mmCIF file of C-alpha atoms in Angstrom:
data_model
loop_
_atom_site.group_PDB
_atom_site.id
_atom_site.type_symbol
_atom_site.label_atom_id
_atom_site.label_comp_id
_atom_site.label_asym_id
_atom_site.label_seq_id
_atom_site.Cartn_x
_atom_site.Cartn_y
_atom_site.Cartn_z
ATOM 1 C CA UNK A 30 5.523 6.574 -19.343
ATOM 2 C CA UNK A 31 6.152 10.337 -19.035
ATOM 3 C CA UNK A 32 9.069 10.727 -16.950
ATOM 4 C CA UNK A 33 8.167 14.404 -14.905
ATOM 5 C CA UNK A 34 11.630 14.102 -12.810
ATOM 6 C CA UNK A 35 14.380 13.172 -11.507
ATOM 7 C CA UNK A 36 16.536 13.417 -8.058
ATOM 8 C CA UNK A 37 19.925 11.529 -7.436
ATOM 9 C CA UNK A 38 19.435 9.662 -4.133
ATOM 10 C CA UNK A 39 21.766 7.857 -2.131
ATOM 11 C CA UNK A 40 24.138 6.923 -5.256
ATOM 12 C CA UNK A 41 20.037 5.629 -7.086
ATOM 13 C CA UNK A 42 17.305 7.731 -9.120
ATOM 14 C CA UNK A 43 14.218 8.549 -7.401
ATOM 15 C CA UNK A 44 12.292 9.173 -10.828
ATOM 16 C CA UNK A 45 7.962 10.354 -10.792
ATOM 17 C CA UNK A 46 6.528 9.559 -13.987
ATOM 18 C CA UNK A 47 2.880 9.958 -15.508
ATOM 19 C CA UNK A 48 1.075 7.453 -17.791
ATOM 20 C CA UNK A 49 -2.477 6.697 -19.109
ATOM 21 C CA UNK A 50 -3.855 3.613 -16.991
ATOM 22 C CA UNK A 51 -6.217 1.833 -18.962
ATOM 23 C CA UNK A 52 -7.570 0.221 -15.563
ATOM 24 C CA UNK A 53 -8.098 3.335 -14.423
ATOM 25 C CA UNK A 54 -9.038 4.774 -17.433
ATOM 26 C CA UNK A 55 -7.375 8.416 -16.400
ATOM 27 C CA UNK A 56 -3.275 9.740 -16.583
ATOM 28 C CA UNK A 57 -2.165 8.476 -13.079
ATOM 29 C CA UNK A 58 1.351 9.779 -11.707
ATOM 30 C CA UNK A 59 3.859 7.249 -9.135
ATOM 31 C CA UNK A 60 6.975 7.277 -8.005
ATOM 32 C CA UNK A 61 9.942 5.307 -8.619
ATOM 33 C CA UNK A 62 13.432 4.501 -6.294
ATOM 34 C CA UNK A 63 15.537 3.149 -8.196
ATOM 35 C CA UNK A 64 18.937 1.683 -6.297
ATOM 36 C CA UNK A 65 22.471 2.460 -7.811
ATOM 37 C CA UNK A 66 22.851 -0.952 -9.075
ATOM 38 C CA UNK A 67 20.016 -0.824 -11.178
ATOM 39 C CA UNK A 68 20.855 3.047 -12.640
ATOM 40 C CA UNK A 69 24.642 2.435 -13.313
ATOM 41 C CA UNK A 70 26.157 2.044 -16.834
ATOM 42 C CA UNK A 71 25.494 -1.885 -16.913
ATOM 43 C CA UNK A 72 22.137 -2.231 -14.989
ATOM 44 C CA UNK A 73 21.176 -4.632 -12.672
ATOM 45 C CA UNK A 74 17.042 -5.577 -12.479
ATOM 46 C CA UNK A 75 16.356 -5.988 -9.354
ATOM 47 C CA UNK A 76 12.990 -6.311 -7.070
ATOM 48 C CA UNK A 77 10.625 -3.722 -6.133
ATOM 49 C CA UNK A 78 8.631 -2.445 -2.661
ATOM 50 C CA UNK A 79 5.279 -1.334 -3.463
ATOM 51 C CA UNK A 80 4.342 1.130 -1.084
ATOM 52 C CA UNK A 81 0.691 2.283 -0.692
ATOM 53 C CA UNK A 82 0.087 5.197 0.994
ATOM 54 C CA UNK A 83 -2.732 6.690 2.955
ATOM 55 C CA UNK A 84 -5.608 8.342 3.109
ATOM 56 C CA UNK A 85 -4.930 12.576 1.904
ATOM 57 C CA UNK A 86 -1.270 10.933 0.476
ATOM 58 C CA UNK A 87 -0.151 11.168 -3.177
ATOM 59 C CA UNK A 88 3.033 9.355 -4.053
ATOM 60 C CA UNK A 89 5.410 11.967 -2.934
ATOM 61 C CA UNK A 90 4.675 11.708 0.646
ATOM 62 C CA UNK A 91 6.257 8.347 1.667
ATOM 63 C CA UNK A 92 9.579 9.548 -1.025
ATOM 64 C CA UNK A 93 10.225 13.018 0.540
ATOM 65 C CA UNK A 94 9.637 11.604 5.011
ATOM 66 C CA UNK A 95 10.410 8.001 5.100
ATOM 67 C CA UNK A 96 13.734 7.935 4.639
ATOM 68 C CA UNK A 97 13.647 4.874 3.275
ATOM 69 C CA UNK A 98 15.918 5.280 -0.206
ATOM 70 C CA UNK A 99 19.592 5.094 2.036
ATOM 71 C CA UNK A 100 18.501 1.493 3.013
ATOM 72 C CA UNK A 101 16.939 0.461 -0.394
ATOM 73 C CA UNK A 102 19.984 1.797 -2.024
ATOM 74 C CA UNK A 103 22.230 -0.437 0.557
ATOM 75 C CA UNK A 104 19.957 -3.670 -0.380
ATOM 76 C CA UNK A 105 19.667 -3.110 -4.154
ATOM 77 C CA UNK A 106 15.561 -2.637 -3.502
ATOM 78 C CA UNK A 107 13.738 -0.872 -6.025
ATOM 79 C CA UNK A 108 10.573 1.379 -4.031
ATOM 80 C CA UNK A 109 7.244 1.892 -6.083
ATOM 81 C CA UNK A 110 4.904 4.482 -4.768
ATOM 82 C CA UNK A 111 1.593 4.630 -6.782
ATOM 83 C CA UNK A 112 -1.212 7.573 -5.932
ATOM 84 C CA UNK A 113 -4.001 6.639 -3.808
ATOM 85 C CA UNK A 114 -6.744 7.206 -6.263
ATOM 86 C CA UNK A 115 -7.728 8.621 -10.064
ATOM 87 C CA UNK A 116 -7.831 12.459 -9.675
ATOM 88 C CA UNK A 117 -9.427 15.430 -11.506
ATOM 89 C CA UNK A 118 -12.478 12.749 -12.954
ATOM 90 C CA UNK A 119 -15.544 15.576 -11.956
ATOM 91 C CA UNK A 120 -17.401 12.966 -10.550
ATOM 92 C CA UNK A 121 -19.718 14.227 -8.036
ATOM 93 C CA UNK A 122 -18.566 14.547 -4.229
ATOM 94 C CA UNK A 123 -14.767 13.228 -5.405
ATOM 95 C CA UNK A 124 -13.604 16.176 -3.548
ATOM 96 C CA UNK A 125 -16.120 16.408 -0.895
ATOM 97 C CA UNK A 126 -14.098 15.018 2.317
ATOM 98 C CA UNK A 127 -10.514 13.294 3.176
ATOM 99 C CA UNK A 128 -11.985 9.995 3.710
ATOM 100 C CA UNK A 129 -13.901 9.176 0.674
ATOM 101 C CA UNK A 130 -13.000 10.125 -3.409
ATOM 102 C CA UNK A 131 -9.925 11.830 -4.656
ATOM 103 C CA UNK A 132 -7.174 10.230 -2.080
ATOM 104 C CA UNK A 133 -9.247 7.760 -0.751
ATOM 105 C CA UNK A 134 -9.224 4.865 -3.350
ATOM 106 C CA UNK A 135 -8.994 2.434 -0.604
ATOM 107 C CA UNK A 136 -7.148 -0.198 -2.875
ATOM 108 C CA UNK A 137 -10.580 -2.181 -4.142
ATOM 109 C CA UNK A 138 -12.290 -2.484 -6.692
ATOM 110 C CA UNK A 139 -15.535 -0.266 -6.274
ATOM 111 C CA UNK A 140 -18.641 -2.089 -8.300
ATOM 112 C CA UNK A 141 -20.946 1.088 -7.661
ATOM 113 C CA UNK A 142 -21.972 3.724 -9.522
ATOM 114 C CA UNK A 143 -19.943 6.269 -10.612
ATOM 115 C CA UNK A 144 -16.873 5.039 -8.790
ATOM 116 C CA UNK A 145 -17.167 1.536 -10.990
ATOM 117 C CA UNK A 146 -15.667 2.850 -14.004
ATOM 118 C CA UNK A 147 -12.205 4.285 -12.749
ATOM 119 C CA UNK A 148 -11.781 3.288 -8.749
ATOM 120 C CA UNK A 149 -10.557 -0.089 -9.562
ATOM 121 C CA UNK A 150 -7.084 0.401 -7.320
ATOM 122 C CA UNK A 151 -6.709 -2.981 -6.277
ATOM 123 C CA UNK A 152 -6.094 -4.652 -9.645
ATOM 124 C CA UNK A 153 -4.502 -0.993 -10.862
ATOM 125 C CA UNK A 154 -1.793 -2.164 -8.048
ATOM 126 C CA UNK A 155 -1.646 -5.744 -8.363
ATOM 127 C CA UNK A 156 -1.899 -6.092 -11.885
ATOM 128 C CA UNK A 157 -1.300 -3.149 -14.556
ATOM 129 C CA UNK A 158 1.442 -0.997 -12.646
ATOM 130 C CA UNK A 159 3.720 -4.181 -11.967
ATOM 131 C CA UNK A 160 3.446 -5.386 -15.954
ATOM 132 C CA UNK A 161 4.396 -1.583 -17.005
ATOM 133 C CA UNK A 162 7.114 -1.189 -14.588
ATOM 134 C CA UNK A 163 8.841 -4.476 -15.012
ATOM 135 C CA UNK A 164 8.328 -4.202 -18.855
ATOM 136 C CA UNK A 165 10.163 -0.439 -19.037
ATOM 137 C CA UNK A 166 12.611 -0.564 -16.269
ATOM 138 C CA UNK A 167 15.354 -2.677 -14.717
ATOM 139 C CA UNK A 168 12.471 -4.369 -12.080
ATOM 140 C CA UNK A 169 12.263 -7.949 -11.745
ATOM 141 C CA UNK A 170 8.876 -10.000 -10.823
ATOM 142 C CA UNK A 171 9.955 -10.289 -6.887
ATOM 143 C CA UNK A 172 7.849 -8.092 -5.275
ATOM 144 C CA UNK A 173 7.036 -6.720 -1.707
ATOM 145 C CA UNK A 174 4.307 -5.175 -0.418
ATOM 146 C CA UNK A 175 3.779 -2.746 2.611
ATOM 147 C CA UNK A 176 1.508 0.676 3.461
ATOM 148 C CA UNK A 177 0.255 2.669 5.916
ATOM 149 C CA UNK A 178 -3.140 3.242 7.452
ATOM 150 C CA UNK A 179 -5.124 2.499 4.427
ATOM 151 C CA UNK A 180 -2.319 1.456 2.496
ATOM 152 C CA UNK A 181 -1.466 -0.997 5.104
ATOM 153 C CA UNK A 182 -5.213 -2.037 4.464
ATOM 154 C CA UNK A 183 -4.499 -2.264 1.090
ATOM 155 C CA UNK A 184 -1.075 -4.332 1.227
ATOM 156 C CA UNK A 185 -2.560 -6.893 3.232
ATOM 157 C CA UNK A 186 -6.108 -7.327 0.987
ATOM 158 C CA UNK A 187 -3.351 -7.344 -1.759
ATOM 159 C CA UNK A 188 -0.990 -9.934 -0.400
ATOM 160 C CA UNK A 189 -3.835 -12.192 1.118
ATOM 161 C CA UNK A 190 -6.123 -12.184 -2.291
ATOM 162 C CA UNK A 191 -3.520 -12.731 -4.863
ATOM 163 C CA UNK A 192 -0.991 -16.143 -3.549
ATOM 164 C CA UNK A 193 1.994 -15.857 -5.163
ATOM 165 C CA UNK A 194 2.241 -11.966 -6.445
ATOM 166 C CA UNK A 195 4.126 -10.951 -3.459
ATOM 167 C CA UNK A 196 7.230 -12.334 -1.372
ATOM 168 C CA UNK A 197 6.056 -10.562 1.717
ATOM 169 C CA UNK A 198 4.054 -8.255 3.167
ATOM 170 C CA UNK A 199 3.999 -5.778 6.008
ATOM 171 C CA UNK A 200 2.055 -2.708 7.620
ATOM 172 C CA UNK A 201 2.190 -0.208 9.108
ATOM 173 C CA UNK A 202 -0.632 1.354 11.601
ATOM 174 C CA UNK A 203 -3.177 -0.211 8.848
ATOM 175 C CA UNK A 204 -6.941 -0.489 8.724
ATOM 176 C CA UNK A 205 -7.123 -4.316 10.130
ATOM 177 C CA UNK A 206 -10.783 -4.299 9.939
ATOM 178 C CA UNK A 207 -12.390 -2.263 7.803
ATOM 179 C CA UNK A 208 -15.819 -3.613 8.020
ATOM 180 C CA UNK A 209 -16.526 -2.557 11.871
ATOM 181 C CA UNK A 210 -14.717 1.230 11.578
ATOM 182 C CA UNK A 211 -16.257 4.206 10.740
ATOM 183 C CA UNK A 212 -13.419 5.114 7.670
ATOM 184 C CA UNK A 213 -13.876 1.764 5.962
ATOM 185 C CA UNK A 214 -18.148 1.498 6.689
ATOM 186 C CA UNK A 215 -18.069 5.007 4.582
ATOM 187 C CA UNK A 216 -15.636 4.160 1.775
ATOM 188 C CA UNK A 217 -16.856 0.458 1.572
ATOM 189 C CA UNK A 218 -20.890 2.148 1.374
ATOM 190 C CA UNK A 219 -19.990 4.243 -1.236
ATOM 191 C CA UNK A 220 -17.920 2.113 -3.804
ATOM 192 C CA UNK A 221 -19.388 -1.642 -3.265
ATOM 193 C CA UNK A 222 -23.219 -0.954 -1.930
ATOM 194 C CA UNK A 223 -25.179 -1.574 1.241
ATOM 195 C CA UNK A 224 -24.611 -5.583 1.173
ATOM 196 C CA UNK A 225 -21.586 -6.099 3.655
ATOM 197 C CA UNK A 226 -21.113 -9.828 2.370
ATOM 198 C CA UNK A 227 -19.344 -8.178 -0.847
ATOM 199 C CA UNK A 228 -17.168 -6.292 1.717
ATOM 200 C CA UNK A 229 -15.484 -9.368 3.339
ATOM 201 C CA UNK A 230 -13.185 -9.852 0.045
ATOM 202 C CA UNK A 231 -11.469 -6.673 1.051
ATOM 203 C CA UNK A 232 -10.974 -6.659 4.507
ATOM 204 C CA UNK A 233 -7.690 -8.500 5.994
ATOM 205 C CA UNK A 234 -9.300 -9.792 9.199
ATOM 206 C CA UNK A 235 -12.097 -11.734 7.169
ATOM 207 C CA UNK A 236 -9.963 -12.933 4.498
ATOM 208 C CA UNK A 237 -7.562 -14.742 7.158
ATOM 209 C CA UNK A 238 -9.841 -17.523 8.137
ATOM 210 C CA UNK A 239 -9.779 -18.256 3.954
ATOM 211 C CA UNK A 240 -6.173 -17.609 2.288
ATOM 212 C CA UNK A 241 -4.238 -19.859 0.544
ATOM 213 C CA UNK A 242 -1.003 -18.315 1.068
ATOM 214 C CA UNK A 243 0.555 -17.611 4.425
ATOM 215 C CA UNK A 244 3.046 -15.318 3.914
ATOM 216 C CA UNK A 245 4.131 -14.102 7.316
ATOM 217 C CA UNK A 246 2.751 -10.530 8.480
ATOM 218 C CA UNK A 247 4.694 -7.764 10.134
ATOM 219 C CA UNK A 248 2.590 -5.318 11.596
ATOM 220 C CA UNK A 249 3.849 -1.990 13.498
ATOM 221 C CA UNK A 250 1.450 0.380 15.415
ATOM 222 C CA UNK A 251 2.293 3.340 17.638
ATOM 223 C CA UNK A 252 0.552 3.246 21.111
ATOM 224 C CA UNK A 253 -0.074 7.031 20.946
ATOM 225 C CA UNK A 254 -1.499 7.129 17.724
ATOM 226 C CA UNK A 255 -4.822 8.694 17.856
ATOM 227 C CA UNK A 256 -6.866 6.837 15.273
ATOM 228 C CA UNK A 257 -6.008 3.648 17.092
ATOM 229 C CA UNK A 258 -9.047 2.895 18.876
ATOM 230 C CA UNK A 259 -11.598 4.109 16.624
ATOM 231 C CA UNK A 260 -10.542 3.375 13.191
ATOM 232 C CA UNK A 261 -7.335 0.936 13.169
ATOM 233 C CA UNK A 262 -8.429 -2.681 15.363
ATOM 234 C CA UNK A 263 -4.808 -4.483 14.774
ATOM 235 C CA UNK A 264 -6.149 -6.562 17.481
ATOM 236 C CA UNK A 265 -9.377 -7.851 15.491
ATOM 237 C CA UNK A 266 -6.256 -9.063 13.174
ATOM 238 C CA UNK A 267 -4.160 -10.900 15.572
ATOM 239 C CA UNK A 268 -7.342 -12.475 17.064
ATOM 240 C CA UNK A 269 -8.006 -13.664 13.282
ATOM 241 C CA UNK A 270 -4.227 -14.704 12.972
ATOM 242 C CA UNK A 271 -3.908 -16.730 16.129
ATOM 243 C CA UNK A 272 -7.316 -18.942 15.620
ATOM 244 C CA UNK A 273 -6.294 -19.311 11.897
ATOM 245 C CA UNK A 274 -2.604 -20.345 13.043
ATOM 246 C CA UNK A 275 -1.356 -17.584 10.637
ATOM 247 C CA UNK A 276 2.125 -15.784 11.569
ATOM 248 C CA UNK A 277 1.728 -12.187 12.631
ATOM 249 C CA UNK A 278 4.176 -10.379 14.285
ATOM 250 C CA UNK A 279 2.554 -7.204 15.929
ATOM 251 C CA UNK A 280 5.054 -4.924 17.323
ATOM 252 C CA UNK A 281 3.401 -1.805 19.753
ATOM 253 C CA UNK A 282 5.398 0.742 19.768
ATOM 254 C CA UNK A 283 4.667 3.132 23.305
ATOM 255 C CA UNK A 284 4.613 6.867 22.457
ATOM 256 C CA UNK A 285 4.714 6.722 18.419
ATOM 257 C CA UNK A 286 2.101 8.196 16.891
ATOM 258 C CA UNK A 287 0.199 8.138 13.000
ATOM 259 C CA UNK A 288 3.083 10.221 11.564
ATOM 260 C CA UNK A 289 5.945 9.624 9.498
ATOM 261 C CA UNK A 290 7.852 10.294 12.529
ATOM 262 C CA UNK A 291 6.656 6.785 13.636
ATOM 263 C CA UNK A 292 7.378 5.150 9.988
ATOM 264 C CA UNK A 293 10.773 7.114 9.434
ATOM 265 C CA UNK A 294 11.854 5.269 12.856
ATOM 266 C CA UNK A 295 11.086 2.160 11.665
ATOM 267 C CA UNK A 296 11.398 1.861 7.510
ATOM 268 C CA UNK A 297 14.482 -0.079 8.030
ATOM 269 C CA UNK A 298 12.969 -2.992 10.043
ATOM 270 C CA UNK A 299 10.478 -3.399 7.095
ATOM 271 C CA UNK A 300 13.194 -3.162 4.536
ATOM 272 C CA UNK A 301 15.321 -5.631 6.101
ATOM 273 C CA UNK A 302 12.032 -7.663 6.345
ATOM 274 C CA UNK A 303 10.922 -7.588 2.721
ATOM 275 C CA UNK A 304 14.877 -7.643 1.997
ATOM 276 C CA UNK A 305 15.216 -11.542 3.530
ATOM 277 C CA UNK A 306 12.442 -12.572 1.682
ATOM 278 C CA UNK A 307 13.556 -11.005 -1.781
ATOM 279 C CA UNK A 308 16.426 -12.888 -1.901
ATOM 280 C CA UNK A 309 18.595 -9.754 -0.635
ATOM 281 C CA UNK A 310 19.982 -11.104 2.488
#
């Protein structure tokens, strides 16, 4: 781990770093709040938000509009904010649109060709960033998840497919239903193939019906925001929930939008959320 800086924050670090992912097979650069208990002269570990991001978003947006460090520094909540995607690989059409390649990792693992051999994001997220984090700083194993638009996609596919890697989980204006929108049809065409049964294992409102771990999901989504007929289908999700008996707590929000405006407004609520079931409250 290459640390690239550093920024006092609310009493805590917020630290980016760079490092070669072996999942990934490329240098990948995240970011790192760390809370003042865990950065003082006898260091407390503590447990970690993972934040995933969305689609254009490196791991600087949700650290420099959130506002979500004065809160994590007030719960003793370490924030992790990986990229979306490898970048800088050449591969052809990476950098072609916003929805699909460099920024656009969608948080699976892609199986097709040449995405296969570095667009793994899911277990880059769930697996090899948590072991290098809590092996070379003061993070425990009690984790959170959360994300917006397709990061709230991914938190969910990464809380439902892996029981017992997160405490909790919770969204933000996420992809529900990737399979039936025209942002997840694209991305989940080009990295797994035309057969649609291997998409299921990565979209949240299919894997309900089959989990074996029911955390409880908070979900927030802005009535104004303009992707939310087309693209976003948080109702497809609390359909799934309800016949599937599975909590969900979906919270409209009339007048907020896809911004950080709308995530700045309500980063505490999802703090305090992951905070209970971390063991902070």
């Amino acid at each position: 781990m290459e640390c690239l800086a550093t920024n006092v924050c609310f009493g805590g670090e917020h630290r980016r770093y760079r490092h070669r992912s072996a999942v990934l097979d490329c240098d990948m650069e995240f970011a790192v709040f760390l809370p003042p208990v865990a950065v003082g002269p006898e260091p407390k570990t503590v447990p970690a938000l993972y934040w995933l991001s969305g689609l254009t978003c490196t791991d600087q947006n949700f650290m420099q509009k959130a506002g979500a460090q004065r809160r994590a520094a007030e719960l003793g909540m370490a924030i992790v904010c990986p990229d979306t995607s490898p970048r800088g690989l050449g591969l052809p059409g990476e950098d072609d649109s916003y929805d699909f390649g460099s920024g656009a990792g969608f948080y699976i693992n892609a199986t097709e060709e040449p995405w296969a051999r570095h667009y793994r994001m899911h277990d880059y997220v769930v697996a090899e960033l948590p072991a290098l984090l809590e092996s070379e700083l003061p993070i425990t194993g009690q984790r959170g998840i959360s994300g917006h638009s397709m990061g709230g996609h991914g938190a969910l596919v990464c809380a439902l497919r892996n029981p017992g890697q997160y405490q909790s989980v919770s969204a933000f204006a996420p992809i529900a239903n990737p399979s039936n929108c025209p942002w997840g049809r694209k991305a989940f065409s080009g990295y797994l193939g035309d057969d649609e049964q291997a998409w299921r294992e990565w979209d949240a409102t299919l894997l309900i019906p089959e989990v074996r771990e029911r955390l409880p999901l908070l979900v927030d989504q802005g009535t104004a925001d303009e992707f939310l007929e087309q693209q976003l289908a948080p109702e497809a999700l609390v359909e799934a929930c309800e016949k599937a008996h599975h909590h969900i707590d979906l919270r409209m929000h009339r007048g907020y939008d896809h911004s950080y405006f709308f995530i700045a407004s309500f980063i505490d609520d999802h703090l305090d959320h992951h905070a209970r079931a971390l063991g902070l409250k």
